[in-house]
C-alpha cells in the first residue's frame, strides 16, 4: 500500500470557497489526492519527501514492537 501524504503546506485557491492547493507546486489538493507522485516533479515538498523515504529505514533494520521480548508481562 502506498503512503498517503496530507501534511504538505497548503494555500487557499482564491477563486473558490473550499479549494486548496500545494503551497509549493500550486497543484490542487483534489488532483494530488494524498499521493506524492501527483505533486509536480520539481515540487520542493515532493523532493524532500522522496529523499527522506529513500533514506528511511532499511528493510530488516528495525524490530517490530511485537517481536520484542516483554519481560514485564504477567501470565
One Martini backbone bead per residue (centre of mass of N, CA, C, O) as a GRO file, in nm:
protein
   75
    1UNK     BB    1   0.096   0.036   0.022
    2UNK     BB    2   0.064   0.360  -0.011
    3UNK     BB    3   0.142   0.646   0.096
    4UNK     BB    4  -0.019   0.918   0.272
    5UNK     BB    5  -0.010   1.268   0.180
    6UNK     BB    6  -0.116   1.561   0.406
    7UNK     BB    7   0.141   1.757   0.522
    8UNK     BB    8   0.130   1.972   0.322
    9UNK     BB    9   0.143   2.280   0.223
   10UNK     BB   10  -0.134   2.510   0.210
   11UNK     BB   11  -0.357   2.690  -0.012
   12UNK     BB   12  -0.587   2.902  -0.105
   13UNK     BB   13  -0.820   2.934  -0.355
   14UNK     BB   14  -0.956   3.226  -0.433
   15UNK     BB   15  -1.197   3.141  -0.644
   16UNK     BB   16  -1.264   2.943  -0.399
   17UNK     BB   17  -1.412   2.838  -0.111
   18UNK     BB   18  -1.299   2.499  -0.090
   19UNK     BB   19  -0.993   2.544  -0.206
   20UNK     BB   20  -0.679   2.371  -0.249
   21UNK     BB   21  -0.309   2.392  -0.247
   22UNK     BB   22   0.002   2.367  -0.305
   23UNK     BB   23   0.244   2.587  -0.212
   24UNK     BB   24   0.467   2.496  -0.426
   25UNK     BB   25   0.306   2.372  -0.705
   26UNK     BB   26  -0.019   2.449  -0.725
   27UNK     BB   27  -0.172   2.188  -0.681
   28UNK     BB   28  -0.453   2.052  -0.629
   29UNK     BB   29  -0.579   1.839  -0.389
   30UNK     BB   30  -0.772   1.682  -0.592
   31UNK     BB   31  -0.515   1.577  -0.753
   32UNK     BB   32  -0.321   1.467  -0.542
   33UNK     BB   33  -0.466   1.274  -0.329
   34UNK     BB   34  -0.204   1.199  -0.130
   35UNK     BB   35   0.012   1.182  -0.366
   36UNK     BB   36   0.337   1.231  -0.443
   37UNK     BB   37   0.321   1.192  -0.766
   38UNK     BB   38   0.106   1.447  -0.794
   39UNK     BB   39   0.323   1.618  -0.780
   40UNK     BB   40   0.548   1.800  -0.889
   41UNK     BB   41   0.870   1.724  -0.977
   42UNK     BB   42   0.970   2.027  -0.853
   43UNK     BB   43   0.866   1.984  -0.576
   44UNK     BB   44   0.984   2.034  -0.263
   45UNK     BB   45   0.814   1.829  -0.110
   46UNK     BB   46   0.866   1.584  -0.289
   47UNK     BB   47   1.172   1.584  -0.268
   48UNK     BB   48   1.194   1.557   0.040
   49UNK     BB   49   1.025   1.294   0.069
   50UNK     BB   50   1.195   1.118  -0.120
   51UNK     BB   51   1.454   1.135   0.043
   52UNK     BB   52   1.341   1.026   0.317
   53UNK     BB   53   1.248   0.754   0.203
   54UNK     BB   54   1.531   0.656   0.103
   55UNK     BB   55   1.662   0.710   0.407
   56UNK     BB   56   1.523   0.521   0.549
   57UNK     BB   57   1.452   0.234   0.651
   58UNK     BB   58   1.586  -0.062   0.632
   59UNK     BB   59   1.544  -0.368   0.567
   60UNK     BB   60   1.565  -0.513   0.888
   61UNK     BB   61   1.660  -0.262   1.092
   62UNK     BB   62   1.398  -0.329   1.250
   63UNK     BB   63   1.192  -0.388   1.530
   64UNK     BB   64   0.910  -0.498   1.612
   65UNK     BB   65   0.719  -0.476   1.884
   66UNK     BB   66   0.612  -0.785   1.876
   67UNK     BB   67   0.929  -0.897   1.887
   68UNK     BB   68   0.964  -0.810   2.164
   69UNK     BB   69   1.049  -0.857   2.470
   70UNK     BB   70   0.828  -0.915   2.767
   71UNK     BB   71   0.919  -0.905   3.100
   72UNK     BB   72   0.638  -0.764   3.223
   73UNK     BB   73   0.469  -0.996   3.185
   74UNK     BB   74   0.163  -1.162   3.268
   75UNK     BB   75   0.011  -1.485   3.329
   0.00000   0.00000   0.00000
